[in-house]
Amino acid sequence: MFGIETLGGSVGAVVLIGIVLLEAIVLYVGYGALERFLGPRIARLLRGE
Amino acid sequence: MELFGIAVGLLGMFVGFGVLIGLLFGFFGMGGSFLVTPALLVMGYPTDVAVASGLAFVFGTSVIATLKHRDLGQVDYKLGVLMIAGTTAGIEVGRIGLHLMQDLGVANTFVSVTYVALLGGIGAFITRNALTDGSSGLSHDAEAEEPEKEELPEIAQTIQSYEIPPMISLRGGVTVSLWMILLVAFATGLLSGLLGVGGGFIRMPALFYLVGVPVPVAVGTDLFEIVFSGGIGSFLYAMDGAVDLTIVAPLLAGSAFGARLGAAATSIVDEEEIKVYFGVMLLLGAIAVAVREIGGAVEMPILDTVSLIIILGAATLVSGAVVVSSIRELRREEQAAPQPAD
């Protein structure tokens, strides 16, 4: 995936772990923005308002 | 049809599975590799890929869940660093012990029996506590942030009574001897090293029942520690090329969402009943592991699938209970709020 297979050993491992970390941070920020935007509406919906 | 080198159906399944795991991980600070690795094994992935990808996924999920718990002020970094130090030493000693037992030819039996006994024992303890004594069980209540001394589990009170300097102040108004924290960390690490498991299901209850920190802080600090153990573990496996990003990436996309829900639920759910589900999940986990071990011993691969179904069923039951309790609590708050005058 993304050509990481061509990188071997510790360089490949660092790149791979870096990608997982980057994805985690992007998802955290992205879902955070989504939560701020949609969160209050969904909470109101769940409260049955 | 494929997307990023993986069939769309499988991609969707991984994302959905990720939501389920993330919810449990964010709420309890455990359950990652416990669920992912057996599922990947049953799906036919090679053992090293299943273990390595499970570990890389746990690393990513713990980063997200820790960030969320940090926002809620539920991570004690001082305690986390001390736990990492003690746990690392314990894991090393446990690993040496495991190799010794392998040389004696008793490792498999020991690991299987201890794992089942530990999962079942902790599950039974938490369930019994929740059913018989609400005050000393797991609680995510906001007021539990500052527990009264008498509200702490008895064993935590005993550990806190050993005032061997230096004394360390922790979040939630808890003061414990540095040596007691290191001892608890070493003991949990020893079990992790001996059993070859991440140890969230041991460490999180240990932080609450033994050290005495409030449950939200125990969960947040446990997750902080998993960032490091998961990161190092997945790096070592990635050097051998065993981590499969087509598994990790979609799982993480789903779990990031679930982890937010789980972490947010810790601050709203009044979960006396959830404690029971948590204990039951561990008990069912113990049964699932026992079934898998018996399947291996009598060479019946079908029991691997039965084991996975039990684990997934338990996870679905508990995460469903968390969601239902959260919605019920939100509605209860709404009904309890004063209505505006017309």
Tab-separated table of C-alpha atoms in Angstrom:
chain	number	residue	atom	x	y	z
A	1	MET	CA	0.000	0.000	0.000
A	2	PHE	CA	1.366	3.431	-1.049
A	3	GLY	CA	4.585	1.647	-2.128
A	4	ILE	CA	5.839	1.261	1.469
A	5	GLU	CA	6.596	-2.393	0.740
A	6	THR	CA	9.635	-1.258	-1.274
A	7	LEU	CA	11.184	0.294	1.860
A	8	GLY	CA	12.815	-2.284	4.068
A	9	GLY	CA	14.046	-2.626	7.653
A	10	SER	CA	13.949	0.222	10.110
A	11	VAL	CA	13.311	2.951	7.480
A	12	GLY	CA	10.182	1.126	6.303
A	13	ALA	CA	9.116	0.573	9.919
A	14	VAL	CA	9.551	4.264	10.792
A	15	VAL	CA	7.584	5.341	7.692
A	16	LEU	CA	4.810	2.843	8.461
A	17	ILE	CA	4.483	3.829	12.119
A	18	GLY	CA	4.637	7.474	11.013
A	19	ILE	CA	1.720	6.888	8.624
A	20	VAL	CA	-0.347	5.221	11.385
A	21	LEU	CA	0.457	8.126	13.748
A	22	LEU	CA	-0.393	10.707	11.067
A	23	GLU	CA	-3.670	8.938	10.253
A	24	ALA	CA	-4.525	8.857	13.978
A	25	ILE	CA	-3.878	12.599	14.372
A	26	VAL	CA	-5.758	13.507	11.166
A	27	LEU	CA	-8.725	11.365	12.293
A	28	TYR	CA	-8.637	12.913	15.764
A	29	VAL	CA	-8.681	16.458	14.361
A	30	GLY	CA	-11.210	15.587	11.628
A	31	TYR	CA	-13.666	13.812	13.901
A	32	GLY	CA	-13.122	16.573	16.487
A	33	ALA	CA	-14.228	19.217	13.984
A	34	LEU	CA	-17.180	17.026	13.019
A	35	GLU	CA	-18.097	16.570	16.690
A	36	ARG	CA	-18.007	20.337	17.320
A	37	PHE	CA	-20.161	20.922	14.245
A	38	LEU	CA	-22.670	18.080	14.573
A	39	GLY	CA	-22.284	17.135	18.268
A	40	PRO	CA	-24.827	19.586	19.761
A	41	ARG	CA	-27.413	18.671	17.100
A	42	ILE	CA	-26.941	14.940	17.666
A	43	ALA	CA	-27.083	15.429	21.463
A	44	ARG	CA	-30.376	17.342	21.096
A	45	LEU	CA	-31.695	14.578	18.850
A	46	LEU	CA	-30.711	11.907	21.372
A	47	ARG	CA	-32.309	13.890	24.213
A	48	GLY	CA	-35.522	13.748	22.179
A	49	GLU	CA	-35.815	17.543	21.821
B	1	MET	CA	-14.417	-3.671	-6.603
B	2	GLU	CA	-11.281	-2.575	-4.772
B	3	LEU	CA	-10.276	0.604	-2.975
B	4	PHE	CA	-6.664	1.156	-1.732
B	5	GLY	CA	-5.895	-2.467	-2.705
B	6	ILE	CA	-8.690	-3.977	-0.574
B	7	ALA	CA	-12.219	-5.188	-1.482
B	8	VAL	CA	-14.871	-2.569	-0.629
B	9	GLY	CA	-16.940	-5.083	1.391
B	10	LEU	CA	-13.939	-6.028	3.512
B	11	LEU	CA	-13.067	-2.335	3.898
B	12	GLY	CA	-16.573	-1.615	5.223
B	13	MET	CA	-16.388	-4.588	7.582
B	14	PHE	CA	-13.050	-3.402	8.991
B	15	VAL	CA	-14.422	0.135	9.507
B	16	GLY	CA	-17.503	-1.248	11.328
B	17	PHE	CA	-15.391	-3.575	13.443
B	18	GLY	CA	-13.140	-0.590	14.222
B	19	VAL	CA	-16.112	1.435	15.553
B	20	LEU	CA	-17.000	-1.416	17.934
B	21	ILE	CA	-13.435	-1.811	19.234
B	22	GLY	CA	-12.841	1.940	19.478
B	23	LEU	CA	-15.957	2.336	21.617
B	24	LEU	CA	-14.762	-0.283	24.108
B	25	PHE	CA	-11.197	1.013	24.006
B	26	GLY	CA	-12.252	4.612	24.644
B	27	PHE	CA	-14.603	3.593	27.465
B	28	PHE	CA	-12.560	0.946	29.280
B	29	GLY	CA	-8.972	1.513	28.055
B	30	MET	CA	-8.740	-2.124	27.003
B	31	GLY	CA	-9.906	-4.590	24.389
B	32	GLY	CA	-7.815	-3.754	21.309
B	33	SER	CA	-5.533	-6.675	20.500
B	34	PHE	CA	-7.818	-8.927	22.580
B	35	LEU	CA	-10.438	-8.547	19.827
B	36	VAL	CA	-8.491	-7.779	16.647
B	37	THR	CA	-5.821	-10.493	16.614
B	38	PRO	CA	-8.179	-13.493	17.050
B	39	ALA	CA	-10.530	-12.043	14.425
B	40	LEU	CA	-7.704	-11.673	11.884
B	41	LEU	CA	-6.483	-15.193	12.645
B	42	VAL	CA	-9.931	-16.655	12.027
B	43	MET	CA	-10.138	-14.642	8.772
B	44	GLY	CA	-7.069	-16.544	7.595
B	45	TYR	CA	-4.303	-13.961	7.997
B	46	PRO	CA	-0.873	-15.399	8.979
B	47	THR	CA	-0.097	-15.214	12.712
B	48	ASP	CA	2.683	-12.603	12.419
B	49	VAL	CA	0.479	-10.326	10.256
B	50	ALA	CA	-2.473	-10.722	12.666
B	51	VAL	CA	-0.360	-9.931	15.742
B	52	ALA	CA	1.630	-7.093	14.108
B	53	SER	CA	-1.382	-5.420	12.462
B	54	GLY	CA	-3.360	-5.763	15.710
B	55	LEU	CA	-0.547	-4.079	17.590
B	56	ALA	CA	-0.181	-1.234	15.032
B	57	PHE	CA	-3.937	-0.688	15.194
B	58	VAL	CA	-3.847	-0.593	19.015
B	59	PHE	CA	-1.055	1.999	18.788
B	60	GLY	CA	-3.125	4.274	16.500
B	61	THR	CA	-6.315	3.871	18.547
B	62	SER	CA	-4.526	4.535	21.828
B	63	VAL	CA	-3.104	7.804	20.380
B	64	ILE	CA	-6.635	8.970	19.514
B	65	ALA	CA	-8.208	7.802	22.781
B	66	THR	CA	-5.377	9.341	24.859
B	67	LEU	CA	-5.769	12.708	23.097
B	68	LYS	CA	-9.505	12.625	23.840
B	69	HIS	CA	-8.939	11.697	27.513
B	70	ARG	CA	-6.286	14.428	27.745
B	71	ASP	CA	-8.919	16.957	26.593
B	72	LEU	CA	-11.111	15.727	29.470
B	73	GLY	CA	-8.200	16.099	31.962
B	74	GLN	CA	-8.098	12.347	32.575
B	75	VAL	CA	-4.421	11.553	31.915
B	76	ASP	CA	-1.887	11.582	34.788
B	77	TYR	CA	1.455	11.832	32.951
B	78	LYS	CA	3.535	11.420	36.129
B	79	LEU	CA	1.738	8.183	36.967
B	80	GLY	CA	1.956	7.122	33.304
B	81	VAL	CA	5.750	7.543	33.168
B	82	LEU	CA	6.183	5.646	36.469
B	83	MET	CA	3.888	2.883	35.203
B	84	ILE	CA	5.884	2.644	31.940
B	85	ALA	CA	9.148	2.272	33.918
B	86	GLY	CA	7.786	-0.380	36.278
B	87	THR	CA	5.853	-2.231	33.571
B	88	THR	CA	8.865	-2.382	31.222
B	89	ALA	CA	11.004	-3.969	33.968
B	90	GLY	CA	8.167	-6.403	34.786
B	91	ILE	CA	7.711	-7.382	31.114
B	92	GLU	CA	11.438	-8.138	30.785
B	93	VAL	CA	11.417	-10.370	33.882
B	94	GLY	CA	8.185	-12.004	32.651
B	95	ARG	CA	9.727	-12.679	29.234
B	96	ILE	CA	12.765	-14.353	30.869
B	97	GLY	CA	10.386	-16.413	33.029
B	98	LEU	CA	8.417	-17.451	29.944
B	99	HIS	CA	11.603	-18.594	28.155
B	100	LEU	CA	12.584	-20.621	31.222
B	101	MET	CA	9.170	-22.279	31.228
B	102	GLN	CA	9.476	-22.942	27.475
B	103	ASP	CA	12.749	-24.766	28.167
B	104	LEU	CA	10.937	-26.838	30.793
B	105	GLY	CA	8.091	-27.496	28.318
B	106	VAL	CA	5.351	-26.079	30.548
B	107	ALA	CA	4.930	-22.612	28.992
B	108	ASN	CA	1.801	-23.303	26.913
B	109	THR	CA	-0.124	-24.905	29.760
B	110	PHE	CA	0.926	-22.184	32.207
B	111	VAL	CA	0.026	-19.304	29.858
B	112	SER	CA	-3.355	-20.802	28.903
B	113	VAL	CA	-4.409	-21.624	32.460
B	114	THR	CA	-3.152	-18.302	33.923
B	115	TYR	CA	-4.742	-16.242	31.132
B	116	VAL	CA	-8.138	-17.902	31.586
B	117	ALA	CA	-7.903	-17.703	35.397
B	118	LEU	CA	-6.879	-14.039	35.302
B	119	LEU	CA	-9.553	-12.941	32.826
B	120	GLY	CA	-12.200	-14.950	34.667
B	121	GLY	CA	-10.948	-13.882	38.103
B	122	ILE	CA	-10.894	-10.145	37.315
B	123	GLY	CA	-14.265	-10.464	35.559
B	124	ALA	CA	-15.821	-12.277	38.537
B	125	PHE	CA	-14.290	-9.777	41.003
B	126	ILE	CA	-15.636	-6.721	39.150
B	127	THR	CA	-19.057	-8.290	38.594
B	128	ARG	CA	-19.348	-9.338	42.246
B	129	ASN	CA	-18.251	-5.855	43.356
B	130	ALA	CA	-20.789	-4.182	41.097
B	131	LEU	CA	-23.622	-6.439	42.222
B	132	THR	CA	-22.895	-6.364	45.941
B	133	ASP	CA	-21.245	-3.015	46.687
B	134	GLY	CA	-21.830	-0.074	44.371
B	135	SER	CA	-19.472	2.226	46.265
B	136	SER	CA	-16.251	0.379	45.561
B	137	GLY	CA	-16.820	-0.735	41.989
B	138	LEU	CA	-15.804	0.896	38.748
B	139	SER	CA	-17.460	4.266	38.466
B	140	HIS	CA	-17.282	6.973	35.849
B	141	ASP	CA	-19.342	9.450	37.852
B	142	ALA	CA	-18.103	13.025	37.775
B	143	GLU	CA	-18.055	13.118	41.570
B	144	ALA	CA	-15.723	10.094	41.532
B	145	GLU	CA	-13.009	12.497	40.286
B	146	GLU	CA	-12.348	13.359	43.940
B	147	PRO	CA	-13.175	10.180	45.853
B	148	GLU	CA	-13.434	10.231	49.618
B	149	LYS	CA	-10.901	8.018	51.375
B	150	GLU	CA	-13.620	5.660	52.601
B	151	GLU	CA	-14.953	5.307	49.015
B	152	LEU	CA	-11.670	3.782	47.850
B	153	PRO	CA	-11.345	0.017	47.528
B	154	GLU	CA	-9.966	-1.472	50.762
B	155	ILE	CA	-6.794	-2.733	49.111
B	156	ALA	CA	-6.100	0.732	47.638
B	157	GLN	CA	-6.496	2.234	51.140
B	158	THR	CA	-3.964	-0.313	52.455
B	159	ILE	CA	-1.471	0.488	49.672
B	160	GLN	CA	-1.896	4.225	50.271
B	161	SER	CA	-1.316	3.682	54.002
B	162	TYR	CA	2.316	2.612	53.361
B	163	GLU	CA	3.919	6.044	53.509
B	164	ILE	CA	7.388	5.126	52.254
B	165	PRO	CA	8.993	8.322	50.874
B	166	PRO	CA	9.010	9.789	48.317
B	167	MET	CA	5.223	10.233	48.266
B	168	ILE	CA	3.650	11.114	44.901
B	169	SER	CA	0.493	13.216	44.483
B	170	LEU	CA	-1.739	12.022	41.657
B	171	ARG	CA	-4.835	13.333	39.891
B	172	GLY	CA	-8.019	12.880	41.903
B	173	GLY	CA	-6.335	13.937	45.180
B	174	VAL	CA	-4.558	10.599	45.641
B	175	THR	CA	-1.153	10.395	47.376
B	176	VAL	CA	0.787	7.127	47.060
B	177	SER	CA	4.357	6.032	47.726
B	178	LEU	CA	6.520	5.951	44.593
B	179	TRP	CA	7.610	2.420	45.527
B	180	MET	CA	4.032	1.174	45.744
B	181	ILE	CA	3.297	2.525	42.226
B	182	LEU	CA	6.457	0.871	40.874
B	183	LEU	CA	5.527	-2.381	42.626
B	184	VAL	CA	2.022	-2.414	41.103
B	185	ALA	CA	3.494	-1.492	37.685
B	186	PHE	CA	6.113	-4.233	37.957
B	187	ALA	CA	3.493	-6.836	38.919
B	188	THR	CA	1.199	-5.919	35.994
B	189	GLY	CA	4.207	-5.881	33.617
B	190	LEU	CA	5.298	-9.284	34.911
B	191	LEU	CA	1.885	-10.734	34.051
B	192	SER	CA	1.946	-9.041	30.610
B	193	GLY	CA	5.408	-10.459	29.895
B	194	LEU	CA	4.462	-13.935	31.086
B	195	LEU	CA	1.211	-14.046	29.141
B	196	GLY	CA	2.363	-12.110	26.056
B	197	VAL	CA	-0.662	-9.781	26.192
B	198	GLY	CA	-0.979	-5.982	26.117
B	199	GLY	CA	-2.235	-5.950	29.672
B	200	GLY	CA	-4.890	-3.218	29.533
B	201	PHE	CA	-7.369	-5.573	31.207
B	202	ILE	CA	-4.899	-6.051	34.081
B	203	ARG	CA	-3.517	-2.501	34.350
B	204	MET	CA	-6.734	-0.492	34.271
B	205	PRO	CA	-8.351	-2.354	37.224
B	206	ALA	CA	-4.943	-2.345	38.982
B	207	LEU	CA	-4.725	1.460	38.735
B	208	PHE	CA	-8.172	1.787	40.266
B	209	TYR	CA	-8.295	-1.092	42.759
B	210	LEU	CA	-4.626	-1.008	43.861
B	211	VAL	CA	-3.312	2.551	43.343
B	212	GLY	CA	-6.739	4.111	43.977
B	213	VAL	CA	-6.976	6.705	41.184
B	214	PRO	CA	-10.484	7.464	39.864
B	215	VAL	CA	-11.619	5.258	36.960
B	216	PRO	CA	-11.494	8.002	34.261
B	217	VAL	CA	-7.862	8.736	35.243
B	218	ALA	CA	-7.072	4.989	35.343
B	219	VAL	CA	-8.456	4.620	31.797
B	220	GLY	CA	-6.701	7.758	30.451
B	221	THR	CA	-3.342	6.867	32.038
B	222	ASP	CA	-3.578	3.251	30.891
B	223	LEU	CA	-4.174	4.460	27.319
B	224	PHE	CA	-1.181	6.848	27.596
B	225	GLU	CA	0.992	3.865	28.507
B	226	ILE	CA	-0.399	1.794	25.606
B	227	VAL	CA	0.740	4.527	23.161
B	228	PHE	CA	4.342	3.690	24.099
B	229	SER	CA	4.062	-0.097	24.422
B	230	GLY	CA	1.980	-0.341	21.220
B	231	GLY	CA	4.329	2.017	19.328
B	232	ILE	CA	7.479	0.099	20.271
B	233	GLY	CA	5.840	-3.289	19.657
B	234	SER	CA	4.468	-2.372	16.243
B	235	PHE	CA	7.789	-0.772	15.230
B	236	LEU	CA	9.619	-4.033	16.010
B	237	TYR	CA	7.102	-6.078	13.997
B	238	ALA	CA	7.098	-3.515	11.155
B	239	MET	CA	10.860	-4.037	10.743
B	240	ASP	CA	10.021	-7.613	9.650
B	241	GLY	CA	7.356	-6.291	7.251
B	242	ALA	CA	4.493	-7.948	9.159
B	243	VAL	CA	2.225	-4.873	9.563
B	244	ASP	CA	-0.492	-4.736	6.868
B	245	LEU	CA	-1.723	-1.169	6.304
B	246	THR	CA	-4.775	-2.359	4.349
B	247	ILE	CA	-5.987	-3.836	7.652
B	248	VAL	CA	-4.779	-1.092	10.012
B	249	ALA	CA	-5.981	1.985	8.069
B	250	PRO	CA	-9.723	1.094	7.805
B	251	LEU	CA	-9.826	-0.341	11.336
B	252	LEU	CA	-8.346	2.908	12.614
B	253	ALA	CA	-10.813	5.041	10.636
B	254	GLY	CA	-13.682	3.242	12.390
B	255	SER	CA	-12.115	3.075	15.828
B	256	ALA	CA	-11.275	6.808	15.832
B	257	PHE	CA	-15.003	7.448	15.689
B	258	GLY	CA	-15.806	4.764	18.270
B	259	ALA	CA	-13.073	5.951	20.632
B	260	ARG	CA	-14.552	9.469	20.667
B	261	LEU	CA	-17.955	8.027	21.555
B	262	GLY	CA	-16.447	5.755	24.235
B	263	ALA	CA	-14.306	8.478	25.800
B	264	ALA	CA	-17.209	10.957	25.768
B	265	ALA	CA	-19.444	8.309	27.374
B	266	THR	CA	-17.064	8.059	30.365
B	267	SER	CA	-18.094	11.553	31.412
B	268	ILE	CA	-21.888	11.108	31.030
B	269	VAL	CA	-22.723	7.493	31.862
B	270	ASP	CA	-23.790	6.527	35.346
B	271	GLU	CA	-22.925	2.954	34.747
B	272	GLU	CA	-23.649	0.682	37.705
B	273	GLU	CA	-25.089	-1.736	35.145
B	274	ILE	CA	-22.157	-1.249	32.751
B	275	LYS	CA	-19.810	-2.537	35.469
B	276	VAL	CA	-21.685	-5.801	35.351
B	277	TYR	CA	-21.411	-5.939	31.547
B	278	PHE	CA	-17.687	-5.176	31.777
B	279	GLY	CA	-17.180	-8.010	34.243
B	280	VAL	CA	-19.354	-10.317	32.127
B	281	MET	CA	-17.313	-9.401	29.030
B	282	LEU	CA	-14.139	-10.484	30.803
B	283	LEU	CA	-15.824	-13.684	31.975
B	284	LEU	CA	-16.998	-14.435	28.421
B	285	GLY	CA	-13.474	-13.564	27.236
B	286	ALA	CA	-12.132	-16.187	29.648
B	287	ILE	CA	-14.588	-18.762	28.261
B	288	ALA	CA	-13.623	-17.812	24.675
B	289	VAL	CA	-9.909	-18.226	25.398
B	290	ALA	CA	-10.593	-21.558	27.147
B	291	VAL	CA	-12.622	-22.776	24.125
B	292	ARG	CA	-9.792	-21.731	21.759
B	293	GLU	CA	-7.173	-23.500	23.875
B	294	ILE	CA	-9.276	-26.668	24.035
B	295	GLY	CA	-9.719	-26.433	20.231
B	296	GLY	CA	-5.930	-26.269	19.837
B	297	ALA	CA	-5.388	-29.196	22.219
B	298	VAL	CA	-7.946	-31.516	20.575
B	299	GLU	CA	-7.222	-30.161	17.055
B	300	MET	CA	-10.727	-28.862	16.330
B	301	PRO	CA	-10.345	-25.585	14.338
B	302	ILE	CA	-14.125	-25.001	14.498
B	303	LEU	CA	-13.658	-24.086	18.179
B	304	ASP	CA	-11.537	-21.096	17.051
B	305	THR	CA	-14.610	-19.756	15.246
B	306	VAL	CA	-16.839	-20.498	18.276
B	307	SER	CA	-14.317	-18.611	20.436
B	308	LEU	CA	-14.383	-15.611	18.082
B	309	ILE	CA	-18.194	-15.569	18.030
B	310	ILE	CA	-18.250	-15.497	21.867
B	311	ILE	CA	-15.721	-12.606	21.947
B	312	LEU	CA	-17.521	-10.591	19.251
B	313	GLY	CA	-20.894	-11.244	20.888
B	314	ALA	CA	-19.610	-10.037	24.240
B	315	ALA	CA	-18.033	-6.936	22.655
B	316	THR	CA	-21.240	-6.093	20.775
B	317	LEU	CA	-23.318	-6.575	23.933
B	318	VAL	CA	-21.107	-4.308	26.048
B	319	SER	CA	-20.652	-1.556	23.460
B	320	GLY	CA	-24.407	-1.610	22.835
B	321	ALA	CA	-24.990	-1.251	26.572
B	322	VAL	CA	-22.617	1.750	26.697
B	323	VAL	CA	-24.493	3.473	23.846
B	324	VAL	CA	-27.953	2.725	25.301
B	325	SER	CA	-26.884	3.912	28.784
B	326	SER	CA	-25.430	7.123	27.303
B	327	ILE	CA	-28.673	7.930	25.469
B	328	ARG	CA	-30.747	7.064	28.552
B	329	GLU	CA	-28.548	9.321	30.720
B	330	LEU	CA	-28.821	12.209	28.235
B	331	ARG	CA	-32.633	11.861	28.237
B	332	ARG	CA	-32.729	11.632	32.039
B	333	GLU	CA	-30.671	14.858	32.313
B	334	GLU	CA	-33.058	16.547	29.904
B	335	GLN	CA	-36.095	15.495	31.961
B	336	ALA	CA	-34.398	16.546	35.224
B	337	ALA	CA	-33.463	20.006	33.859
B	338	PRO	CA	-35.833	22.817	34.948
B	339	GLN	CA	-38.358	23.587	32.195
B	340	PRO	CA	-38.530	27.231	31.053
B	341	ALA	CA	-41.665	29.080	32.184
B	342	ASP	CA	-44.166	29.972	29.444
